[in-house]
Amino acid sequence: MDKFMINTVSGHLGSMEDTTMLDETSTTPSKRSNTAYKHLVTDMRAQNFDVIRFATYRTACKLRFIQKRTNLYLVDIWNIIEAFRENGLNTLEHGTELNITRVEQILTSIYFHLNKRLSTNQQIDVEESISLALNWLFNGYDLDGKGRVRVLSLKVVLSTLCSGKLVDKLQYVFMQISDKNGVMVKSKFEEYLKDLLAIPTAVYEGPSFGYNDTASRA
């Protein structure tokens, strides 16, 4: 079980104004197939995770299922960061919105390079992995149906669900929410927390771990 995912979710139990848009001709959610997402949700429910009494363990099992089905558990945090750099995300403001095509390109880069690192008998189905990850991500983060997700949202979800050492993930997160002097910016932390807690919400655990105004002060 990925320690960063479990520790982050359980640890939070208890501004970005830039809305620049990229690629105006984006595909809207209504035009893309939700078949992959529906199958993913159906398969997850078939695991009977909801019989698990404690919310932390139940949520962790659901997110581990998402990690496995999307093959993100095979991708190291450093490979995720490199994919962000290759696709220019490190030069964009956190509030910049990415359309479906742009996000698909980033996921394609991640999974294509993953297959290059894997042996022949370990190859993954790149198209299926992209489809599952893309549909799950947009269903969880494109709540207003615009067919766009913010740069920060993409960074948060992929850096959380990938594999890697906890310390490396935390260092990456801190770099995203601190200023040039290495001091954490509260508004950036709040935005990060909103995106982080959208992850358990995307597996129907919002009542237990959803964001509220007191979460950042907990």
PDB file of C-alpha atoms in Angstrom:
ATOM      1  CA  MET A   1       0.000   0.000   0.000  1.00  0.00           C
ATOM      2  CA  ASP A   2       1.388   3.378  -0.954  1.00  0.00           C
ATOM      3  CA  LYS A   3       2.361   5.090   2.317  1.00  0.00           C
ATOM      4  CA  PHE A   4       1.983   8.598   0.926  1.00  0.00           C
ATOM      5  CA  MET A   5      -1.608   7.940  -0.070  1.00  0.00           C
ATOM      6  CA  ILE A   6      -2.608   6.422   3.282  1.00  0.00           C
ATOM      7  CA  ASN A   7      -0.703   8.902   5.431  1.00  0.00           C
ATOM      8  CA  THR A   8      -2.009  11.868   3.474  1.00  0.00           C
ATOM      9  CA  VAL A   9      -5.635  10.793   3.681  1.00  0.00           C
ATOM     10  CA  SER A  10      -5.558   9.882   7.362  1.00  0.00           C
ATOM     11  CA  GLY A  11      -3.409  12.866   8.284  1.00  0.00           C
ATOM     12  CA  HIS A  12      -6.063  15.312   7.137  1.00  0.00           C
ATOM     13  CA  LEU A  13      -9.071  13.767   8.810  1.00  0.00           C
ATOM     14  CA  GLY A  14      -9.539  15.706  11.662  1.00  0.00           C
ATOM     15  CA  SER A  15      -4.953  31.642  -4.568  1.00  0.00           C
ATOM     16  CA  MET A  16      -4.837  30.552  -7.329  1.00  0.00           C
ATOM     17  CA  GLU A  17      -6.715  33.253  -9.344  1.00  0.00           C
ATOM     18  CA  ASP A  18      -5.082  32.542 -12.714  1.00  0.00           C
ATOM     19  CA  THR A  19      -7.717  30.852 -14.879  1.00  0.00           C
ATOM     20  CA  THR A  20      -5.737  30.969 -18.104  1.00  0.00           C
ATOM     21  CA  MET A  21      -7.027  28.373 -20.576  1.00  0.00           C
ATOM     22  CA  LEU A  22      -4.991  26.336 -23.026  1.00  0.00           C
ATOM     23  CA  ASP A  23      -6.240  25.104 -26.392  1.00  0.00           C
ATOM     24  CA  GLU A  24      -9.673  26.632 -26.801  1.00  0.00           C
ATOM     25  CA  THR A  25     -10.906  23.787 -29.006  1.00  0.00           C
ATOM     26  CA  SER A  26     -11.201  21.196 -26.260  1.00  0.00           C
ATOM     27  CA  THR A  27     -13.455  18.175 -26.222  1.00  0.00           C
ATOM     28  CA  THR A  28     -16.304  18.507 -23.766  1.00  0.00           C
ATOM     29  CA  PRO A  29     -17.141  15.710 -21.315  1.00  0.00           C
ATOM     30  CA  SER A  30     -20.455  15.076 -23.063  1.00  0.00           C
ATOM     31  CA  LYS A  31     -18.595  14.184 -26.269  1.00  0.00           C
ATOM     32  CA  ARG A  32     -16.221  11.669 -24.767  1.00  0.00           C
ATOM     33  CA  SER A  33     -17.157   8.131 -23.895  1.00  0.00           C
ATOM     34  CA  ASN A  34     -17.754   7.351 -20.235  1.00  0.00           C
ATOM     35  CA  THR A  35     -17.735   3.612 -20.875  1.00  0.00           C
ATOM     36  CA  ALA A  36     -14.263   3.148 -19.391  1.00  0.00           C
ATOM     37  CA  TYR A  37     -15.213   5.106 -16.285  1.00  0.00           C
ATOM     38  CA  LYS A  38     -18.450   3.158 -15.806  1.00  0.00           C
ATOM     39  CA  HIS A  39     -16.583  -0.131 -16.086  1.00  0.00           C
ATOM     40  CA  LEU A  40     -13.992   1.093 -13.609  1.00  0.00           C
ATOM     41  CA  VAL A  41     -16.648   2.076 -11.064  1.00  0.00           C
ATOM     42  CA  THR A  42     -18.545  -1.186 -11.593  1.00  0.00           C
ATOM     43  CA  ASP A  43     -15.387  -3.219 -11.046  1.00  0.00           C
ATOM     44  CA  MET A  44     -14.517  -1.231  -7.936  1.00  0.00           C
ATOM     45  CA  ARG A  45     -17.973  -1.768  -6.430  1.00  0.00           C
ATOM     46  CA  ALA A  46     -17.692  -5.476  -7.211  1.00  0.00           C
ATOM     47  CA  GLN A  47     -14.746  -5.645  -4.803  1.00  0.00           C
ATOM     48  CA  ASN A  48     -17.156  -4.921  -1.910  1.00  0.00           C
ATOM     49  CA  PHE A  49     -14.849  -2.358  -0.338  1.00  0.00           C
ATOM     50  CA  ASP A  50     -17.874  -0.680   1.224  1.00  0.00           C
ATOM     51  CA  VAL A  51     -18.187  -3.513   3.733  1.00  0.00           C
ATOM     52  CA  ILE A  52     -14.970  -2.265   5.355  1.00  0.00           C
ATOM     53  CA  ARG A  53     -16.067  -0.454   8.490  1.00  0.00           C
ATOM     54  CA  PHE A  54     -13.279   2.063   9.005  1.00  0.00           C
ATOM     55  CA  ALA A  55     -13.227   4.899   6.467  1.00  0.00           C
ATOM     56  CA  THR A  56      -9.433   5.212   6.331  1.00  0.00           C
ATOM     57  CA  TYR A  57      -8.908   1.559   5.389  1.00  0.00           C
ATOM     58  CA  ARG A  58     -11.911   1.535   3.059  1.00  0.00           C
ATOM     59  CA  THR A  59     -10.688   4.618   1.209  1.00  0.00           C
ATOM     60  CA  ALA A  60      -7.136   3.297   0.995  1.00  0.00           C
ATOM     61  CA  CYS A  61      -8.404   0.046  -0.551  1.00  0.00           C
ATOM     62  CA  LYS A  62     -10.431   1.948  -3.145  1.00  0.00           C
ATOM     63  CA  LEU A  63      -7.514   4.187  -4.065  1.00  0.00           C
ATOM     64  CA  ARG A  64      -5.180   1.210  -4.267  1.00  0.00           C
ATOM     65  CA  PHE A  65      -7.667  -0.329  -6.687  1.00  0.00           C
ATOM     66  CA  ILE A  66      -7.513   2.843  -8.819  1.00  0.00           C
ATOM     67  CA  GLN A  67      -3.704   2.783  -8.674  1.00  0.00           C
ATOM     68  CA  LYS A  68      -3.625  -0.807  -9.894  1.00  0.00           C
ATOM     69  CA  ARG A  69      -6.245  -0.457 -12.624  1.00  0.00           C
ATOM     70  CA  THR A  70      -4.651   2.683 -14.057  1.00  0.00           C
ATOM     71  CA  ASN A  71      -1.141   1.228 -13.616  1.00  0.00           C
ATOM     72  CA  LEU A  72      -0.007   4.379 -11.820  1.00  0.00           C
ATOM     73  CA  TYR A  73       1.479   2.177  -9.123  1.00  0.00           C
ATOM     74  CA  LEU A  74       4.147   1.229 -11.663  1.00  0.00           C
ATOM     75  CA  VAL A  75       5.211   4.834 -12.262  1.00  0.00           C
ATOM     76  CA  ASP A  76       7.747   6.424  -9.896  1.00  0.00           C
ATOM     77  CA  ILE A  77       7.342   9.994  -8.644  1.00  0.00           C
ATOM     78  CA  TRP A  78      10.518  11.022 -10.487  1.00  0.00           C
ATOM     79  CA  ASN A  79       9.070   9.749 -13.776  1.00  0.00           C
ATOM     80  CA  ILE A  80       5.910  11.745 -13.106  1.00  0.00           C
ATOM     81  CA  ILE A  81       7.932  14.894 -12.448  1.00  0.00           C
ATOM     82  CA  GLU A  82       9.948  14.328 -15.619  1.00  0.00           C
ATOM     83  CA  ALA A  83       6.736  13.926 -17.635  1.00  0.00           C
ATOM     84  CA  PHE A  84       5.497  17.228 -16.215  1.00  0.00           C
ATOM     85  CA  ARG A  85       8.721  18.912 -17.340  1.00  0.00           C
ATOM     86  CA  GLU A  86       8.649  17.321 -20.788  1.00  0.00           C
ATOM     87  CA  ASN A  87       5.135  18.643 -21.298  1.00  0.00           C
ATOM     88  CA  GLY A  88       5.892  22.119 -19.978  1.00  0.00           C
ATOM     89  CA  LEU A  89       3.749  21.970 -16.831  1.00  0.00           C
ATOM     90  CA  ASN A  90       6.597  23.361 -14.726  1.00  0.00           C
ATOM     91  CA  THR A  91       6.309  26.666 -16.635  1.00  0.00           C
ATOM     92  CA  LEU A  92       2.550  27.039 -16.154  1.00  0.00           C
ATOM     93  CA  GLU A  93       0.648  28.688 -13.320  1.00  0.00           C
ATOM     94  CA  HIS A  94      -1.254  26.293 -11.069  1.00  0.00           C
ATOM     95  CA  GLY A  95      -4.552  27.840 -12.103  1.00  0.00           C
ATOM     96  CA  THR A  96      -3.971  27.261 -15.805  1.00  0.00           C
ATOM     97  CA  GLU A  97      -6.646  24.990 -17.232  1.00  0.00           C
ATOM     98  CA  LEU A  98      -5.771  22.039 -19.446  1.00  0.00           C
ATOM     99  CA  ASN A  99      -8.209  20.499 -21.877  1.00  0.00           C
ATOM    100  CA  ILE A 100      -8.754  16.790 -22.417  1.00  0.00           C
ATOM    101  CA  THR A 101      -6.385  16.571 -25.381  1.00  0.00           C
ATOM    102  CA  ARG A 102      -3.538  18.155 -23.425  1.00  0.00           C
ATOM    103  CA  VAL A 103      -4.054  15.880 -20.424  1.00  0.00           C
ATOM    104  CA  GLU A 104      -4.230  12.865 -22.726  1.00  0.00           C
ATOM    105  CA  GLN A 105      -0.874  13.857 -24.227  1.00  0.00           C
ATOM    106  CA  ILE A 106       0.676  13.989 -20.755  1.00  0.00           C
ATOM    107  CA  LEU A 107      -0.740  10.585 -19.804  1.00  0.00           C
ATOM    108  CA  THR A 108       0.447   9.156 -23.127  1.00  0.00           C
ATOM    109  CA  SER A 109       3.949  10.382 -22.351  1.00  0.00           C
ATOM    110  CA  ILE A 110       3.844   8.795 -18.884  1.00  0.00           C
ATOM    111  CA  TYR A 111       2.605   5.387 -20.022  1.00  0.00           C
ATOM    112  CA  PHE A 112       4.701   5.270 -23.195  1.00  0.00           C
ATOM    113  CA  HIS A 113       7.888   5.828 -21.187  1.00  0.00           C
ATOM    114  CA  LEU A 114       6.691   3.299 -18.600  1.00  0.00           C
ATOM    115  CA  ASN A 115       6.436   0.568 -21.227  1.00  0.00           C
ATOM    116  CA  LYS A 116       9.947   1.412 -22.418  1.00  0.00           C
ATOM    117  CA  ARG A 117      11.222   0.700 -18.910  1.00  0.00           C
ATOM    118  CA  LEU A 118       9.288  -2.555 -18.492  1.00  0.00           C
ATOM    119  CA  SER A 119      10.420  -5.917 -19.799  1.00  0.00           C
ATOM    120  CA  THR A 120       8.582  -7.529 -22.708  1.00  0.00           C
ATOM    121  CA  ASN A 121       6.476  -9.804 -20.507  1.00  0.00           C
ATOM    122  CA  GLN A 122       5.460  -6.888 -18.245  1.00  0.00           C
ATOM    123  CA  GLN A 123       4.109  -4.553 -20.921  1.00  0.00           C
ATOM    124  CA  ILE A 124       0.886  -2.734 -20.069  1.00  0.00           C
ATOM    125  CA  ASP A 125      -2.024  -1.827 -22.333  1.00  0.00           C
ATOM    126  CA  VAL A 126      -1.185   1.842 -22.866  1.00  0.00           C
ATOM    127  CA  GLU A 127      -4.481   2.795 -24.508  1.00  0.00           C
ATOM    128  CA  GLU A 128      -6.553   1.204 -21.738  1.00  0.00           C
ATOM    129  CA  SER A 129      -4.444   2.814 -19.019  1.00  0.00           C
ATOM    130  CA  ILE A 130      -4.824   6.240 -20.626  1.00  0.00           C
ATOM    131  CA  SER A 131      -8.570   5.800 -21.053  1.00  0.00           C
ATOM    132  CA  LEU A 132      -9.127   4.705 -17.453  1.00  0.00           C
ATOM    133  CA  ALA A 133      -6.909   7.386 -15.942  1.00  0.00           C
ATOM    134  CA  LEU A 134      -8.297  10.138 -18.168  1.00  0.00           C
ATOM    135  CA  ASN A 135     -11.954   9.341 -17.516  1.00  0.00           C
ATOM    136  CA  TRP A 136     -11.490   8.862 -13.780  1.00  0.00           C
ATOM    137  CA  LEU A 137      -9.513  12.089 -13.494  1.00  0.00           C
ATOM    138  CA  PHE A 138     -12.048  14.215 -15.375  1.00  0.00           C
ATOM    139  CA  ASN A 139     -14.996  12.705 -13.551  1.00  0.00           C
ATOM    140  CA  GLY A 140     -13.320  13.637 -10.289  1.00  0.00           C
ATOM    141  CA  TYR A 141     -11.967  17.092 -11.149  1.00  0.00           C
ATOM    142  CA  ASP A 142     -14.075  18.488 -13.998  1.00  0.00           C
ATOM    143  CA  LEU A 143     -17.147  18.945 -11.822  1.00  0.00           C
ATOM    144  CA  ASP A 144     -18.605  21.817 -13.838  1.00  0.00           C
ATOM    145  CA  GLY A 145     -18.389  19.865 -17.092  1.00  0.00           C
ATOM    146  CA  LYS A 146     -16.102  22.263 -18.982  1.00  0.00           C
ATOM    147  CA  GLY A 147     -13.759  19.524 -20.137  1.00  0.00           C
ATOM    148  CA  ARG A 148     -10.802  21.094 -18.304  1.00  0.00           C
ATOM    149  CA  VAL A 149      -8.704  20.482 -15.211  1.00  0.00           C
ATOM    150  CA  ARG A 150      -6.222  22.785 -13.538  1.00  0.00           C
ATOM    151  CA  VAL A 151      -2.480  22.199 -13.657  1.00  0.00           C
ATOM    152  CA  LEU A 152      -2.327  21.897  -9.875  1.00  0.00           C
ATOM    153  CA  SER A 153      -5.117  19.299  -9.850  1.00  0.00           C
ATOM    154  CA  LEU A 154      -3.253  17.142 -12.349  1.00  0.00           C
ATOM    155  CA  LYS A 155      -0.002  17.474 -10.427  1.00  0.00           C
ATOM    156  CA  VAL A 156      -1.661  16.565  -7.141  1.00  0.00           C
ATOM    157  CA  VAL A 157      -3.556  13.513  -8.308  1.00  0.00           C
ATOM    158  CA  LEU A 158      -0.703  11.978 -10.319  1.00  0.00           C
ATOM    159  CA  SER A 159       2.004  12.659  -7.720  1.00  0.00           C
ATOM    160  CA  THR A 160      -0.234  11.150  -5.033  1.00  0.00           C
ATOM    161  CA  LEU A 161      -1.303   7.995  -6.841  1.00  0.00           C
ATOM    162  CA  CYS A 162       2.066   7.127  -8.367  1.00  0.00           C
ATOM    163  CA  SER A 163       4.696   5.079  -6.527  1.00  0.00           C
ATOM    164  CA  GLY A 164       7.753   6.454  -4.760  1.00  0.00           C
ATOM    165  CA  LYS A 165       9.229   7.324  -1.401  1.00  0.00           C
ATOM    166  CA  LEU A 166       7.103   9.404   0.930  1.00  0.00           C
ATOM    167  CA  VAL A 167       9.901  11.914   1.478  1.00  0.00           C
ATOM    168  CA  ASP A 168      10.299  12.484  -2.268  1.00  0.00           C
ATOM    169  CA  LYS A 169       6.584  13.101  -2.702  1.00  0.00           C
ATOM    170  CA  LEU A 170       6.429  15.480   0.236  1.00  0.00           C
ATOM    171  CA  GLN A 171       9.415  17.429  -1.046  1.00  0.00           C
ATOM    172  CA  TYR A 172       7.752  17.774  -4.442  1.00  0.00           C
ATOM    173  CA  VAL A 173       4.497  18.918  -2.859  1.00  0.00           C
ATOM    174  CA  PHE A 174       6.284  21.481  -0.711  1.00  0.00           C
ATOM    175  CA  MET A 175       7.991  22.917  -3.783  1.00  0.00           C
ATOM    176  CA  GLN A 176       4.557  23.463  -5.309  1.00  0.00           C
ATOM    177  CA  ILE A 177       3.102  25.314  -2.330  1.00  0.00           C
ATOM    178  CA  SER A 178       6.076  27.386  -1.146  1.00  0.00           C
ATOM    179  CA  ASP A 179       7.541  30.687  -2.317  1.00  0.00           C
ATOM    180  CA  LYS A 180      11.034  31.318  -3.680  1.00  0.00           C
ATOM    181  CA  ASN A 181      12.333  31.646  -0.114  1.00  0.00           C
ATOM    182  CA  GLY A 182      11.128  28.181   0.822  1.00  0.00           C
ATOM    183  CA  VAL A 183       8.222  29.400   2.946  1.00  0.00           C
ATOM    184  CA  MET A 184       4.852  27.721   2.581  1.00  0.00           C
ATOM    185  CA  VAL A 185       2.134  29.975   1.173  1.00  0.00           C
ATOM    186  CA  LYS A 186      -1.160  29.428   2.970  1.00  0.00           C
ATOM    187  CA  SER A 187      -3.360  30.084  -0.047  1.00  0.00           C
ATOM    188  CA  LYS A 188      -1.362  27.583  -2.094  1.00  0.00           C
ATOM    189  CA  PHE A 189      -1.614  25.010   0.682  1.00  0.00           C
ATOM    190  CA  GLU A 190      -5.394  25.441   0.795  1.00  0.00           C
ATOM    191  CA  GLU A 191      -5.651  24.925  -2.958  1.00  0.00           C
ATOM    192  CA  TYR A 192      -3.429  21.856  -2.676  1.00  0.00           C
ATOM    193  CA  LEU A 193      -5.576  20.458   0.113  1.00  0.00           C
ATOM    194  CA  LYS A 194      -8.755  20.946  -1.911  1.00  0.00           C
ATOM    195  CA  ASP A 195      -7.262  18.991  -4.790  1.00  0.00           C
ATOM    196  CA  LEU A 196      -5.841  16.327  -2.496  1.00  0.00           C
ATOM    197  CA  LEU A 197      -9.142  15.671  -0.747  1.00  0.00           C
ATOM    198  CA  ALA A 198     -10.894  15.506  -4.106  1.00  0.00           C
ATOM    199  CA  ILE A 199      -9.128  12.162  -4.566  1.00  0.00           C
ATOM    200  CA  PRO A 200     -11.095  10.243  -1.896  1.00  0.00           C
ATOM    201  CA  THR A 201     -14.204  12.134  -3.006  1.00  0.00           C
ATOM    202  CA  ALA A 202     -13.648  10.657  -6.490  1.00  0.00           C
ATOM    203  CA  VAL A 203     -14.084   7.174  -4.979  1.00  0.00           C
ATOM    204  CA  TYR A 204     -17.244   8.195  -3.117  1.00  0.00           C
ATOM    205  CA  GLU A 205     -15.600   8.889   0.223  1.00  0.00           C
ATOM    206  CA  GLY A 206     -16.363  12.608   0.278  1.00  0.00           C
ATOM    207  CA  PRO A 207     -18.443  12.424   3.494  1.00  0.00           C
ATOM    208  CA  SER A 208     -15.395  11.097   5.350  1.00  0.00           C
ATOM    209  CA  PHE A 209     -12.584  13.040   3.709  1.00  0.00           C
ATOM    210  CA  GLY A 210     -14.085  15.860   1.666  1.00  0.00           C
ATOM    211  CA  TYR A 211     -12.652  19.377   1.919  1.00  0.00           C
ATOM    212  CA  ASN A 212     -14.174  21.958   4.242  1.00  0.00           C
ATOM    213  CA  ASP A 213     -13.085  25.363   5.506  1.00  0.00           C
ATOM    214  CA  THR A 214     -11.523  23.911   8.664  1.00  0.00           C
ATOM    215  CA  ALA A 215      -9.490  21.212   6.895  1.00  0.00           C
ATOM    216  CA  SER A 216      -6.456  23.443   6.312  1.00  0.00           C
ATOM    217  CA  ARG A 217      -6.361  24.345   9.988  1.00  0.00           C
ATOM    218  CA  ALA A 218      -6.654  20.783  11.257  1.00  0.00           C
TER     219      ALA A 218
END
